[in-house]
Short mmCIF file of C-alpha atoms in Angstrom, two decimals:
data_model
loop_
_atom_site.label_atom_id
_atom_site.label_comp_id
_atom_site.label_asym_id
_atom_site.label_seq_id
_atom_site.Cartn_x
_atom_site.Cartn_y
_atom_site.Cartn_z
CA MET A 1035 57.54 169.25 68.91
CA LYS A 1036 61.23 168.48 69.37
CA LEU A 1037 61.92 164.76 69.20
CA SER A 1038 64.86 162.86 70.70
CA VAL A 1039 65.79 159.37 69.51
CA ILE A 1040 67.53 157.17 72.08
CA ILE A 1041 69.41 154.11 70.80
CA PRO A 1042 70.76 151.70 73.46
CA VAL A 1043 73.72 149.68 72.19
CA LEU A 1044 76.06 146.90 73.20
CA ASN A 1045 78.43 145.69 70.48
CA GLU A 1046 76.24 146.91 67.61
CA ARG A 1047 78.92 148.23 65.24
CA ALA A 1048 77.47 146.24 62.32
CA CYS A 1049 73.92 147.57 62.75
CA LEU A 1050 74.19 151.02 64.30
CA PRO A 1051 75.18 153.05 61.20
CA ALA A 1052 72.06 151.97 59.30
CA ALA A 1053 69.84 152.75 62.30
CA VAL A 1054 71.34 156.22 62.69
CA GLU A 1055 71.08 156.88 58.95
CA SER A 1056 67.38 155.97 59.03
CA VAL A 1057 66.89 158.57 61.77
CA ARG A 1058 68.78 161.18 59.76
CA GLN A 1059 66.58 160.53 56.73
CA ALA A 1060 63.22 160.23 58.49
CA LEU A 1061 63.76 162.75 61.31
CA PRO A 1062 66.38 165.24 60.12
CA GLU A 1063 65.68 167.64 62.99
CA ALA A 1064 65.71 165.00 65.72
CA GLU A 1065 68.32 164.74 68.43
CA ILE A 1066 70.14 161.38 68.38
CA VAL A 1067 71.41 159.94 71.66
CA VAL A 1068 73.36 156.67 71.59
CA THR A 1069 73.75 155.05 75.01
CA ASP A 1070 76.57 152.52 75.10
CA GLY A 1071 76.59 149.76 77.71
CA GLY A 1072 80.22 148.71 77.36
CA SER A 1073 80.85 147.86 73.71
CA THR A 1074 84.22 146.40 72.69
CA ASP A 1075 83.68 146.10 68.93
CA GLY A 1076 84.10 149.73 67.84
CA THR A 1077 80.48 150.78 68.41
CA ARG A 1078 81.44 153.47 70.91
CA GLU A 1079 84.22 154.85 68.72
CA TRP A 1080 81.94 155.02 65.68
CA ALA A 1081 79.20 156.83 67.62
CA ALA A 1082 81.73 159.29 69.05
CA SER A 1083 82.91 160.14 65.54
CA GLN A 1084 79.43 161.22 64.37
CA ALA A 1085 78.83 164.95 64.71
CA GLU A 1086 75.05 164.58 65.02
CA VAL A 1087 75.22 161.89 67.71
CA THR A 1088 75.41 162.46 71.45
CA LEU A 1089 77.25 159.51 73.00
CA VAL A 1090 76.38 158.57 76.58
CA ILE A 1091 78.30 155.90 78.51
CA SER A 1092 76.15 153.72 80.73
CA ALA A 1093 76.17 150.58 82.81
CA PRO A 1094 74.80 147.68 80.71
CA GLY A 1095 71.09 146.94 80.70
CA LYS A 1096 68.50 148.13 78.22
CA GLY A 1097 66.27 149.79 80.83
CA PRO A 1098 69.05 151.76 82.58
CA GLN A 1099 70.65 152.65 79.25
CA GLN A 1100 67.40 154.04 77.88
CA ASN A 1101 66.61 155.92 81.08
CA LEU A 1102 70.05 157.51 81.12
CA GLY A 1103 69.75 158.44 77.44
CA ALA A 1104 66.35 160.00 78.12
CA SER A 1105 67.77 162.00 81.03
CA ARG A 1106 70.36 163.54 78.69
CA ALA A 1107 67.91 164.16 75.85
CA GLN A 1108 66.26 167.55 75.26
CA GLY A 1109 63.15 166.50 73.33
CA GLU A 1110 59.52 167.00 74.24
CA ALA A 1111 58.94 163.49 72.88
CA LEU A 1112 61.20 160.44 73.06
CA LEU A 1113 61.58 157.57 70.62
CA PHE A 1114 63.46 154.43 71.68
CA LEU A 1115 64.99 152.65 68.70
CA HIS A 1116 66.83 149.34 68.83
CA ALA A 1117 70.12 149.32 66.96
CA ASP A 1118 68.99 146.58 64.57
CA CYS A 1119 65.90 148.56 63.51
CA GLN A 1120 65.43 151.22 60.83
CA LEU A 1121 62.69 153.84 60.79
CA PRO A 1122 60.31 154.26 57.84
CA ALA A 1123 60.77 157.36 55.69
CA ASP A 1124 57.51 158.92 56.92
CA ALA A 1125 58.21 158.42 60.63
CA GLY A 1126 58.46 162.15 61.33
CA HIS A 1127 55.18 162.98 59.63
CA GLU A 1128 53.39 160.09 61.33
CA ILE A 1129 54.62 160.92 64.82
CA GLU A 1130 53.63 164.56 64.34
CA ARG A 1131 50.18 163.45 63.16
CA VAL A 1132 49.70 161.14 66.14
CA PHE A 1133 50.82 163.66 68.74
CA ALA A 1134 48.47 166.29 67.33
CA ASP A 1135 45.88 164.40 69.38
CA LYS A 1136 46.52 165.48 72.98
CA ARG A 1137 44.94 162.27 74.25
CA ILE A 1138 47.82 160.21 72.87
CA ALA A 1139 50.46 159.31 75.46
CA GLY A 1140 52.68 157.42 73.04
CA GLY A 1141 52.74 154.45 70.73
CA CYS A 1142 54.68 152.17 68.42
CA PHE A 1143 55.11 151.24 64.76
CA PHE A 1144 54.19 148.22 62.71
CA VAL A 1145 57.16 145.99 61.94
CA ARG A 1146 58.55 144.06 59.00
CA PHE A 1147 61.71 141.98 58.81
CA ALA A 1148 64.63 142.97 56.63
CA GLU A 1149 64.96 139.37 55.48
CA HIS A 1150 62.31 137.89 53.19
CA ARG A 1151 62.92 134.21 53.91
CA PRO A 1152 61.76 131.99 55.46
CA LEU A 1153 58.08 132.75 54.96
CA SER A 1154 57.50 132.18 58.66
CA LEU A 1155 59.00 135.64 59.24
CA HIS A 1156 56.03 137.17 57.40
CA VAL A 1157 53.65 135.21 59.63
CA LEU A 1158 55.53 136.41 62.70
CA SER A 1159 55.50 140.07 61.67
CA LEU A 1160 51.78 139.81 60.90
CA GLY A 1161 51.17 138.44 64.38
CA MET A 1162 53.19 141.23 65.97
CA ASN A 1163 51.23 143.86 64.03
CA VAL A 1164 47.86 142.31 64.85
CA ARG A 1165 48.81 142.21 68.53
CA ALA A 1166 49.76 145.88 68.43
CA ARG A 1167 46.64 146.92 66.51
CA ILE A 1168 44.08 144.95 68.54
CA LEU A 1169 45.60 144.70 72.01
CA ARG A 1170 47.51 148.00 71.90
CA ARG A 1171 50.48 146.11 73.29
CA SER A 1172 54.05 146.25 72.08
CA PHE A 1173 57.61 145.50 73.01
CA GLY A 1174 60.67 147.62 72.36
CA ASP A 1175 61.45 146.17 68.95
CA GLN A 1176 58.53 148.16 67.51
CA ALA A 1177 60.18 151.54 68.25
CA LEU A 1178 58.26 152.86 71.24
CA PHE A 1179 57.66 156.61 71.38
CA ILE A 1180 56.25 158.62 74.27
CA ARG A 1181 55.67 162.18 75.38
CA ARG A 1182 58.44 163.36 77.72
CA SER A 1183 55.87 164.49 80.31
CA VAL A 1184 54.35 160.98 80.38
CA PHE A 1185 57.76 159.30 80.52
CA ASP A 1186 58.78 161.41 83.50
CA HIS A 1187 55.45 160.88 85.25
CA VAL A 1188 55.71 157.07 85.05
CA ALA A 1189 59.41 157.16 86.06
CA GLY A 1190 60.65 155.73 82.77
CA PHE A 1191 61.61 152.11 82.29
CA PRO A 1192 61.75 149.93 85.40
CA ASP A 1193 65.20 148.56 86.22
CA TRP A 1194 64.30 145.03 85.13
CA PRO A 1195 66.48 142.63 83.12
CA LEU A 1196 63.47 141.60 81.00
CA PHE A 1197 60.07 143.06 80.03
CA GLU A 1198 60.99 146.60 80.99
CA ASP A 1199 59.52 147.71 77.65
CA TYR A 1200 56.23 145.91 78.27
CA GLU A 1201 55.96 147.57 81.67
CA LEU A 1202 56.57 151.02 80.19
CA VAL A 1203 53.73 150.46 77.73
CA ARG A 1204 51.44 149.31 80.54
CA ARG A 1205 52.20 152.43 82.57
CA MET A 1206 51.92 154.65 79.50
CA LYS A 1207 48.42 153.40 78.75
CA ARG A 1208 47.29 154.54 82.18
CA MET A 1209 48.16 158.10 81.14
CA GLY A 1210 46.50 158.21 77.75
CA ARG A 1211 45.85 156.44 74.49
CA PHE A 1212 48.38 154.19 72.77
CA ALA A 1213 48.75 154.81 69.04
CA VAL A 1214 49.92 152.29 66.47
CA ILE A 1215 51.51 153.71 63.31
CA PRO A 1216 50.96 151.37 60.34
CA SER A 1217 54.16 152.42 58.58
CA PRO A 1218 56.56 149.57 59.43
CA ILE A 1219 60.01 149.83 60.89
CA THR A 1220 62.48 147.36 59.38
CA LEU A 1221 63.80 144.88 61.94
CA SER A 1222 66.65 142.40 61.65
CA ALA A 1223 65.64 138.76 62.01
CA ARG A 1224 69.13 137.77 63.13
CA ARG A 1225 68.15 135.94 66.31
CA PHE A 1226 65.27 134.12 64.63
CA LEU A 1227 67.51 133.00 61.78
CA LYS A 1228 70.30 131.93 64.11
CA TYR A 1229 68.19 129.80 66.43
CA GLY A 1230 65.10 129.06 64.34
CA VAL A 1231 61.97 131.15 63.96
CA TRP A 1232 59.47 128.99 65.81
CA ARG A 1233 61.98 127.78 68.41
CA THR A 1234 62.75 131.40 69.30
CA VAL A 1235 59.07 132.38 69.27
CA PHE A 1236 58.27 129.48 71.61
CA ARG A 1237 61.04 130.50 74.00
CA VAL A 1238 59.80 134.09 74.12
CA PHE A 1239 56.19 132.91 74.52
CA VAL A 1240 57.14 130.75 77.52
CA LEU A 1241 58.96 133.66 79.13
CA GLN A 1242 55.96 135.93 78.59
CA ALA A 1243 53.57 133.34 80.03
CA LEU A 1244 55.73 132.92 83.13
CA PHE A 1245 55.96 136.69 83.51
CA TYR A 1246 52.19 137.07 83.24
CA VAL A 1247 51.60 134.53 86.03
CA GLY A 1248 53.86 136.48 88.36
CA ILE A 1249 57.41 135.18 88.08
CA SER A 1250 59.80 138.08 88.48
CA PRO A 1251 61.92 139.33 85.56
CA ALA A 1252 65.04 138.81 87.69
CA LYS A 1253 64.25 135.13 88.16
CA LEU A 1254 63.33 134.72 84.50
CA LYS A 1255 66.63 136.27 83.48
CA ARG A 1256 68.49 133.60 85.45
CA TRP A 1257 66.71 130.99 83.33
CA PHE A 1258 67.16 132.90 80.11
CA VAL A 1259 70.24 132.74 77.89
CA ASP A 1260 70.30 135.82 75.65
CA VAL A 1261 69.52 134.70 72.11
CA ARG A 1262 71.04 137.72 70.37
CA PRO A 1263 73.95 136.21 68.42
CA HIS A 1264 76.38 139.11 68.82
CA LEU A 1265 75.98 139.12 72.61
CA ARG A 1266 76.29 135.34 72.89
CA GLN A 1267 79.59 135.57 71.03
CA THR A 1268 80.82 138.43 73.17
CA ARG A 1269 80.02 136.61 76.41
CA SER A 1270 81.74 133.48 75.16
CA ASP A 1271 84.84 135.46 74.29
CA THR A 1272 84.82 137.11 77.71
CA SER A 1273 84.48 133.73 79.43
CA ASN A 1274 87.45 132.38 77.50
CA LEU A 1275 89.55 135.35 78.58
CA ARG A 1276 88.77 134.63 82.22
CA LYS A 1277 89.95 131.02 82.05
#
């Protein structure tokens, strides 16, 4: 089964090379599609210089970027990898094993943080893995993968500013089983370290609770200041230029 890895990026020059290298090591035969949403830090130029990478220019927004990347990809299965994540060495073997079961529509990986301190990060990753294992529920930071036929049938990611990954998983589960691979991807804890682990968890929990009771992602986005440090800095710089 040919696999395509789609990596949506916006000012990820510091993280993207490690993510791409993890794909090269774990999935040497995979197609790599980097979808750039308007980077100004050299991300686009770096991706364009890599022979194995297909660079796609997109309007910003994780859902539209991933959908556009998927539309350009050739694989029978798609894996959506965040730029601050790295695949485990056995990712290729595990995905092949999972998809040998025709009932599987897609799935995700366990997660661990690249940083070892504070200890609360270990508690957080444990909670994320338990949620995935028991509830068969995941967000995009656990490297979602899906059969191309299923992705096309559910019309990909919705064009939402938040929770587009959760909605894809919900739709995917209507089409088949959701697998959880216990080999962990390695995820950067940058936003948790910048703003505090439990403060960030609480903010995300509140957003999820409001989403579950029916408040639209568009309205939530108006209340939500992006906590990713590199994007906060970029927006601040852009605001200063406009003054």
